[in-house]
XYZ file of C-alpha atoms in Angstrom:
575
model
C 21.924 3.877 32.525
C 18.235 5.827 31.270
C 15.435 4.804 30.561
C 13.559 6.319 27.587
C 9.000 7.199 27.900
C 6.245 7.771 26.773
C 5.049 10.845 29.124
C 2.115 11.560 30.443
C -0.915 13.882 28.836
C -0.283 16.921 31.462
C 2.367 17.065 30.214
C 1.976 17.214 26.715
C 0.396 20.281 26.965
C 2.900 21.800 28.666
C 5.207 20.636 25.709
C 3.018 21.622 23.095
C 2.451 25.435 25.239
C 5.855 25.858 25.162
C 6.195 26.100 21.799
C 3.434 27.537 20.711
C 0.491 25.071 19.668
C -2.474 25.557 20.481
C -3.442 21.668 19.750
C -1.283 18.622 18.436
C -1.029 18.900 15.106
C 1.951 16.269 13.711
C 3.971 17.112 16.496
C 5.659 13.266 17.325
C 4.804 12.534 21.228
C 6.929 14.229 23.322
C 9.278 11.769 25.494
C 11.398 12.015 28.677
C 14.462 11.162 29.256
C 14.860 8.581 33.091
C 18.023 8.455 34.820
C 18.852 5.971 37.336
C 20.233 7.486 40.020
C 19.283 7.343 43.209
C 18.680 9.727 46.460
C 18.397 8.965 50.279
C 14.862 7.569 50.371
C 15.576 5.447 47.412
C 18.221 3.260 48.803
C 16.501 3.735 51.915
C 13.471 1.961 51.150
C 15.098 -0.328 49.067
C 17.942 -1.680 51.061
C 16.264 -4.467 53.395
C 16.196 -7.536 54.664
C 14.115 -9.155 52.556
C 16.528 -7.409 49.282
C 19.459 -8.851 50.709
C 18.982 -11.983 50.701
C 17.499 -11.963 47.079
C 20.082 -10.790 45.623
C 22.971 -13.196 47.736
C 22.270 -16.322 46.370
C 24.858 -18.373 46.608
C 23.445 -20.419 49.811
C 26.408 -20.540 52.673
C 26.789 -16.945 51.668
C 23.052 -16.740 52.509
C 23.267 -18.347 55.885
C 26.849 -16.324 56.712
C 24.552 -12.988 56.421
C 22.676 -13.897 60.047
C 26.738 -14.435 61.501
C 27.989 -11.756 63.858
C 30.775 -9.742 62.184
C 34.029 -11.063 62.223
C 35.825 -8.652 63.517
C 32.645 -6.868 65.999
C 33.516 -9.379 69.472
C 33.756 -6.269 72.136
C 32.289 -4.117 69.980
C 29.006 -5.221 68.621
C 26.913 -7.449 67.879
C 25.338 -6.838 64.408
C 25.160 -9.967 61.783
C 26.454 -8.886 58.907
C 22.846 -8.514 57.100
C 22.009 -5.900 59.788
C 25.766 -4.090 59.412
C 24.703 -3.792 55.267
C 21.149 -1.993 56.271
C 22.837 -0.084 58.253
C 26.425 1.084 56.868
C 27.010 -0.171 53.704
C 23.343 0.395 51.632
C 24.856 2.020 49.280
C 28.038 -0.381 48.582
C 25.970 -3.262 48.348
C 23.863 -1.660 45.087
C 26.610 -0.723 43.351
C 28.003 -4.129 43.539
C 24.713 -5.287 42.925
C 24.919 -3.272 39.815
C 27.992 -5.061 38.960
C 26.578 -8.103 39.469
C 28.630 -8.702 42.082
C 26.918 -8.798 44.953
C 29.323 -11.040 47.733
C 31.743 -9.006 47.284
C 29.744 -7.182 50.118
C 31.909 -9.454 52.884
C 35.274 -8.507 51.918
C 33.949 -4.894 51.653
C 32.882 -5.330 55.519
C 35.512 -7.505 56.987
C 38.223 -4.210 55.409
C 36.187 -2.156 57.630
C 35.098 -0.212 54.886
C 31.382 1.628 54.656
C 29.131 4.371 52.642
C 31.352 7.624 54.761
C 33.960 6.486 52.237
C 32.344 6.752 49.350
C 33.526 8.161 46.160
C 36.511 6.321 46.129
C 39.443 6.740 43.807
C 40.814 4.552 40.756
C 43.761 3.647 42.996
C 41.352 3.180 46.321
C 39.197 0.924 43.917
C 41.758 -1.828 43.519
C 42.345 -1.849 46.730
C 38.504 -3.766 46.280
C 39.690 -6.526 44.516
C 37.150 -6.753 42.378
C 36.379 -9.978 39.843
C 37.577 -8.230 36.505
C 39.385 -4.558 35.855
C 36.642 -3.747 34.208
C 34.125 -3.746 37.078
C 36.382 -1.941 38.811
C 36.537 1.054 36.028
C 33.000 1.033 36.445
C 32.499 0.891 40.119
C 33.829 4.515 39.656
C 31.623 5.504 38.174
C 28.243 3.677 38.908
C 29.242 5.239 42.446
C 28.196 8.471 41.361
C 24.392 6.856 40.573
C 24.271 6.358 44.383
C 25.940 9.632 46.052
C 22.446 11.898 44.481
C 22.525 14.790 46.619
C 19.419 17.207 46.843
C 19.473 20.236 45.482
C 17.566 22.904 48.817
C 15.034 25.411 48.426
C 16.777 29.205 49.067
C 20.633 27.589 49.202
C 23.068 27.277 46.665
C 25.064 23.768 45.511
C 28.265 23.796 44.506
C 28.602 19.772 42.447
C 31.437 17.865 41.619
C 31.942 17.132 38.095
C 31.475 13.553 38.898
C 28.248 13.970 40.931
C 24.307 13.142 38.943
C 22.065 16.166 39.609
C 18.598 14.800 41.149
C 16.753 16.726 37.874
C 14.616 15.934 35.077
C 14.290 17.544 31.800
C 11.815 17.750 29.369
C 12.592 19.917 26.715
C 15.611 23.004 26.514
C 16.115 25.770 23.699
C 18.421 28.609 23.424
C 17.000 31.777 24.949
C 16.121 34.315 22.273
C 18.598 36.149 21.149
C 21.976 35.115 23.323
C 24.710 32.685 23.139
C 25.358 31.976 26.246
C 21.898 30.957 27.710
C 19.729 28.144 27.030
C 16.746 27.581 29.170
C 15.097 24.358 30.386
C 11.670 23.083 31.695
C 12.886 20.728 35.199
C 10.916 18.387 37.507
C 12.388 16.936 40.763
C 11.819 13.280 40.345
C 9.548 13.172 43.844
C 7.391 16.158 42.462
C 6.758 15.311 39.301
C 3.603 17.658 39.386
C 5.750 20.439 39.490
C 8.069 22.030 36.433
C 10.117 25.159 36.961
C 12.580 26.307 34.544
C 16.695 25.805 34.360
C 18.630 28.223 32.759
C 22.231 26.936 31.871
C 24.922 29.902 32.063
C 28.682 29.048 31.063
C 30.772 30.279 33.025
C 34.320 31.240 33.057
C 36.032 33.607 31.311
C 35.810 34.165 27.640
C 33.370 34.501 25.079
C 29.467 33.866 25.556
C 30.960 33.273 29.402
C 30.066 34.165 32.774
C 32.728 34.977 35.062
C 31.948 32.844 38.185
C 31.959 36.413 40.238
C 29.877 38.005 38.520
C 27.202 34.600 38.506
C 27.591 34.923 41.916
C 26.043 38.121 42.538
C 22.753 37.644 40.251
C 22.014 34.925 41.811
C 22.134 37.854 45.386
C 20.184 40.086 43.195
C 17.497 37.204 42.189
C 17.598 36.419 46.028
C 16.457 39.349 47.472
C 13.060 39.465 44.717
C 10.239 38.020 45.579
C 6.817 39.777 44.345
C 3.919 37.456 42.726
C 4.696 38.927 39.438
C 8.653 37.768 39.159
C 9.573 34.359 38.925
C 11.707 34.122 41.043
C 14.562 31.770 42.671
C 13.839 28.314 43.449
C 17.494 27.172 44.021
C 21.103 27.407 42.275
C 24.695 25.024 41.506
C 27.127 24.804 39.800
C 28.105 21.941 37.673
C 30.587 21.133 35.785
C 31.578 24.703 34.600
C 28.555 25.790 34.079
C 25.878 27.955 36.574
C 22.629 26.626 37.194
C 19.142 29.088 37.675
C 15.886 26.837 38.732
C 12.798 29.286 38.785
C 9.760 29.533 39.744
C 6.917 28.871 38.842
C 7.875 27.516 35.279
C 8.050 29.404 32.960
C 4.612 28.157 31.030
C 3.771 29.959 28.359
C 5.291 33.304 26.915
C 3.547 36.530 25.575
C 4.458 36.241 22.110
C 3.515 32.273 21.986
C -0.381 33.731 23.929
C -0.578 36.121 21.705
C -0.248 34.145 18.739
C -1.402 30.635 20.033
C -4.355 31.787 22.272
C -4.796 28.820 24.261
C -8.794 26.705 24.784
C -8.572 28.449 28.488
C -8.013 31.577 27.538
C -10.618 31.462 24.738
C -13.857 29.528 28.035
C -13.107 32.902 29.439
C -16.120 35.391 29.307
C -15.771 39.072 27.424
C -16.068 40.582 30.535
C -13.239 37.967 32.348
C -11.201 38.747 29.042
C -10.914 42.356 30.161
C -10.089 42.251 33.566
C -7.445 40.275 33.293
C -5.805 41.469 30.539
C -6.361 44.906 32.401
C -4.808 43.822 35.981
C -1.893 42.144 33.246
C -0.587 45.669 33.028
C -1.532 46.887 36.108
C 1.087 43.474 37.403
C 3.188 43.992 35.392
C 3.831 47.917 36.090
C 4.136 46.449 39.936
C 6.245 44.781 39.588
C 8.586 47.132 37.436
C 7.870 49.882 39.796
C 9.278 46.937 42.572
C 12.393 46.249 40.890
C 13.626 49.472 40.602
C 11.816 50.438 44.560
C 15.005 47.374 44.730
C 17.842 49.016 43.240
C 17.108 46.907 40.119
C 16.583 47.137 36.932
C 14.785 44.612 34.003
C 16.745 46.563 31.125
C 15.150 43.359 28.409
C 11.518 44.347 28.403
C 10.882 41.862 25.597
C 7.339 39.282 24.569
C 9.634 36.361 24.684
C 10.289 37.625 28.663
C 6.443 37.848 29.678
C 5.511 34.248 31.249
C 1.949 33.530 31.005
C 1.054 30.736 33.520
C -1.851 29.149 31.443
C -4.189 27.472 34.243
C -4.768 30.898 36.483
C -4.126 33.596 34.030
C -1.597 34.645 35.869
C 1.547 36.740 34.478
C 5.310 36.954 35.359
C 8.426 38.737 34.553
C 9.779 35.695 33.750
C 13.246 37.052 32.777
C 15.485 39.232 34.455
C 18.968 38.465 33.604
C 20.336 40.648 32.296
C 19.385 43.269 35.663
C 21.403 44.718 36.314
C 21.943 47.361 40.434
C 21.997 51.046 39.729
C 25.480 51.704 40.062
C 26.970 54.744 38.363
C 30.106 52.643 37.275
C 27.714 50.036 35.914
C 25.717 52.111 33.602
C 28.512 53.750 32.010
C 30.104 50.728 31.192
C 26.686 49.963 30.172
C 26.291 53.075 28.025
C 29.752 53.224 26.294
C 29.805 49.409 25.335
C 27.750 49.037 21.548
C 24.999 46.876 21.711
C 23.969 43.896 19.625
C 21.489 42.147 21.256
C 18.255 40.176 19.117
C 15.615 41.709 17.380
C 13.009 41.416 19.331
C 15.077 43.132 22.306
C 15.737 46.220 19.831
C 11.925 46.083 18.552
C 10.861 46.427 21.730
C 13.675 48.718 23.539
C 13.884 52.865 23.737
C 15.166 55.433 21.594
C 18.079 55.690 23.798
C 19.073 52.831 23.978
C 19.084 52.892 19.874
C 21.978 55.307 18.921
C 24.474 55.108 15.993
C 27.437 56.481 15.915
C 30.523 56.496 13.034
C 33.545 54.159 13.511
C 36.438 54.243 10.791
C 37.367 51.212 9.709
C 39.900 50.448 6.592
C 37.271 48.961 4.174
C 36.367 51.649 1.169
C 32.602 49.516 1.514
C 29.633 51.671 2.160
C 28.339 50.383 5.739
C 25.587 47.554 6.142
C 22.334 49.639 7.734
C 21.421 46.220 8.917
C 21.484 45.874 12.553
C 23.517 43.040 12.448
C 23.669 40.055 10.627
C 21.614 41.256 7.449
C 18.501 40.360 9.007
C 16.562 43.773 9.230
C 17.521 46.568 7.248
C 16.880 50.000 8.616
C 15.690 52.593 5.916
C 17.171 56.177 5.911
C 15.351 58.091 7.651
C 14.366 61.591 9.439
C 15.917 59.835 12.295
C 18.797 58.955 10.909
C 19.423 60.722 7.441
C 22.817 62.009 9.626
C 23.714 58.920 8.354
C 22.795 58.073 5.363
C 24.986 59.562 3.209
C 27.976 58.708 5.006
C 30.015 56.174 2.847
C 33.646 54.886 2.681
C 35.288 54.051 6.199
C 32.822 55.718 8.117
C 30.623 52.399 9.364
C 27.572 53.568 11.883
C 27.285 50.970 14.798
C 24.868 50.384 17.049
C 25.576 52.524 21.178
C 23.161 53.326 23.973
C 23.083 56.551 26.350
C 21.186 54.874 29.457
C 20.857 57.638 31.735
C 16.963 56.793 32.923
C 17.124 53.240 32.564
C 13.621 53.102 34.155
C 12.106 55.426 31.850
C 13.640 53.399 29.085
C 11.777 50.246 30.927
C 9.041 52.480 30.995
C 8.811 52.937 27.206
C 9.296 48.991 26.778
C 6.820 48.203 29.167
C 4.563 50.802 26.953
C 5.038 48.761 23.725
C 3.938 45.354 25.368
C 0.834 46.986 26.723
C -0.040 48.198 23.446
C 0.455 44.025 22.242
C -1.698 43.670 24.287
C -4.360 46.453 24.186
C -4.410 44.799 20.028
C -4.778 41.460 21.127
C -7.766 42.936 23.846
C -8.769 44.342 19.642
C -9.244 41.384 17.856
C -6.454 42.402 15.431
C -3.292 41.006 15.308
C 0.217 41.399 16.134
C 1.674 41.229 12.779
C -1.284 43.881 11.253
C 0.214 45.835 14.408
C 3.963 45.554 13.420
C 3.250 45.674 9.303
C 1.313 49.069 10.092
C 4.560 50.493 12.418
C 6.853 49.323 9.886
C 4.312 50.919 6.486
C 6.633 53.609 5.870
C 10.208 51.927 5.976
C 9.020 49.742 2.518
C 11.905 50.009 -0.232
C 10.692 48.520 -3.250
C 13.045 45.336 -4.855
C 14.665 44.725 -1.343
C 13.687 40.973 0.511
C 14.822 41.888 3.749
C 12.198 42.696 5.629
C 11.642 46.423 6.913
C 12.522 47.841 10.038
C 9.480 47.162 12.308
C 10.530 49.067 15.843
C 8.345 50.701 17.960
C 11.008 53.431 18.883
C 11.921 53.822 14.252
C 8.340 54.002 13.677
C 7.008 56.966 16.281
C 4.597 58.594 14.225
C 2.783 55.260 12.411
C 2.652 53.683 16.728
C 0.611 56.921 17.593
C -1.621 56.194 14.217
C -2.858 52.412 15.359
C -3.441 53.992 18.558
C -5.333 56.364 16.892
C -7.491 52.772 15.515
C -7.935 51.822 18.771
C -8.621 54.505 20.533
C -11.464 54.699 16.979
C -13.070 51.442 19.060
C -12.408 52.992 22.378
C -15.409 55.385 21.160
C -17.789 53.212 19.329
C -18.034 51.209 22.698
C -17.696 54.135 25.239
C -15.010 52.430 26.956
C -13.180 55.290 29.019
C -11.077 52.755 31.303
C -9.925 51.190 27.138
C -9.792 54.689 26.688
C -7.970 56.035 28.982
C -5.122 53.316 29.242
C -4.582 53.974 26.006
C -3.086 57.497 27.066
C -1.486 56.146 29.398
C 0.627 54.320 26.464
C 1.161 57.661 25.258
C 2.894 59.239 27.790
C 4.955 56.730 28.486
C 5.845 56.002 24.982
C 7.141 59.908 24.151
C 10.239 59.817 22.542
C 11.718 62.095 25.560
C 13.103 59.685 28.450
C 12.505 62.876 30.687
C 8.849 63.268 29.674
C 8.035 59.271 30.459
C 6.479 59.127 33.344
C 7.821 56.864 36.780
C 7.546 53.349 37.080
C 5.063 54.083 40.220
C 3.052 56.854 38.781
C 1.908 54.350 36.068
C 1.474 50.922 38.089
C -1.041 54.056 40.135
C -2.485 54.911 37.042
C -3.098 51.684 35.995
C -4.832 50.689 39.737
C -7.705 53.483 39.133
C -8.107 52.404 36.054
C -8.260 48.440 36.847
C -10.920 49.476 40.730
C -12.971 51.203 38.433
C -16.502 49.320 38.368
C -16.368 49.082 34.536
C -13.090 47.322 34.611
C -13.239 45.111 37.396
C -15.483 44.806 40.826
C -13.142 42.924 42.649
C -10.343 44.656 43.632
C -7.038 44.631 41.754
C -4.166 41.100 42.199
C -1.584 43.473 43.446
C -3.658 45.781 45.781
C -3.090 49.857 45.758
C 0.760 51.140 46.924
C 0.095 55.090 47.086
C -0.102 54.962 50.981
C 2.133 57.124 52.326
C 2.664 57.482 55.776
C 3.695 61.081 56.486
C 6.050 59.879 59.932
C 8.485 58.602 56.799
C 7.940 61.598 54.905
C 11.246 63.099 55.791
C 13.392 59.954 55.252
C 12.572 59.658 52.011
C 10.994 55.949 53.554
C 8.621 53.619 52.015
C 5.617 51.771 53.749
C 3.884 48.557 53.887
C 0.230 47.802 54.697
C -1.192 44.145 53.764
C -3.664 43.197 51.753
C -6.879 41.035 52.407
C -4.609 37.772 51.843
C -1.570 38.900 53.851
C 0.325 39.994 51.043
C 2.650 43.263 52.014
C 1.935 45.860 49.810
C 4.840 48.539 49.306
C 3.217 52.663 49.074
C 5.666 55.774 47.124
C 7.615 58.013 49.135
C 6.562 61.460 49.896
C 9.200 62.460 48.388
C 8.121 61.365 44.939
C 4.920 61.261 44.769
C 2.859 64.750 45.277
C -0.243 64.096 44.522
C -3.528 61.635 45.677
C -6.452 61.951 43.758
C -10.277 62.488 45.778
C -11.311 59.343 43.700
C -8.361 57.515 44.572
C -8.641 58.212 48.490
C -12.772 56.766 48.451
C -12.052 53.686 45.804
C -8.347 52.745 47.868
C -10.279 53.307 51.385
C -13.642 50.880 50.041
C -9.962 48.494 48.792
C -8.957 48.519 51.394
C -10.517 47.606 54.121
C -11.883 44.314 52.277
């Protein structure tokens, strides 16, 4: 049983922001589906003496409610009404739903109680309900009154027949993934708090994840506790599907934010917007460094996997579903596997993730120049001219060589930073993409050219120079410093790129400059070294003004700390 209701204005705003619209436009008002299920609180609040007597309309049976149980002599002095309230509330509600509440007396006389639920079809027949149709309905409806609560921080395995106590606002397929779906959900008892639910089909087959792998991912997600990484609220399995309920709700992706800035953002002053975007970059780099310090790689950094909470302007890594423990065996398996991802992953991926190898096929036609499905073409250039002349049975395929996953993620993060810098300079993302692909354009071909970062590094560098000119006009040194950092992060060779923690530390010194933000950066300072732990390469922790723990770099990896940073750090850490 379900009813359709109009969504309130607050949830309507969430609906439109999720789909990247700045206003209501011509979209129809969203609708919510409210399932008719009962939790323990609702059952307890509903079933009382008054409710029971309202449902038992027969005058003789209503009087019987106040009589002692016929089998209770010497055992209990409870009346039928009291017994219903104490032991058979769920039975009574199910019978009321079926239109035969009077049968509760037979249930009690046969010594049934709510602990016996759920009943199999064979056992239901022993209730001797008026019709066979009501018996079949009983088999299904009983689960509406047996909804188990999902507990924060725990994993629950639900039976196929059980009802999940969550309401869905909307759902969409995860970009580039045939097996994952993202949904916006809330618990009916906490309608003001929204969560993101990810659906992952389980099993041993195409586009499915093994249950053991799913549980391993849960353990990884449970270990992640960072202010700028979406955390696992709870998890459960139901009908051969694994579910991850994540918090906070993925409100608005960076991709949608850049394309359609919300009105709330435009109401911020120019100085506030500048401070916020520098904090965004520092917080993202700090979150990435945190992952690697936990032994976890991200491997899927792109605008749609980054979320912005529009009310607070907080930024998060919202999708780390491809994260893996830094295990050499897993890395080798990943390196040898052919990659067929979504176009966005290709555009923002590092060069070493997109190598082309020749394989022999029993065909004579020319090999395709597309990434996949004919969606994006790649013009033969200096980077791949070797493959341009090969024809016949040799067909190129995409492979990856990931020896330094942290450096690959640093490259992708630099792409994100340039998108943010371009947005701050009021330059459209689409114009940036056109600029990157200008040398890959081919006449008389309808397919779009390759606009990826890694295939157009010279064009990316010229774009950085454009932004540099903007910074020089405004004598904006922090902006220029950030662009130079992006250049370092975008070097073709992974060994030449900085480590994630080095990026975070450099951005910290940029953010604390008085020209950027007079207040302490959100994520605090992490490059304080504890000499007592240096010989073990250990990490230290400090507390910031809000009590949040701050991890520090190891002595073996960090060898320099500038005098300027020590002055700034002491000032901020003393607050």
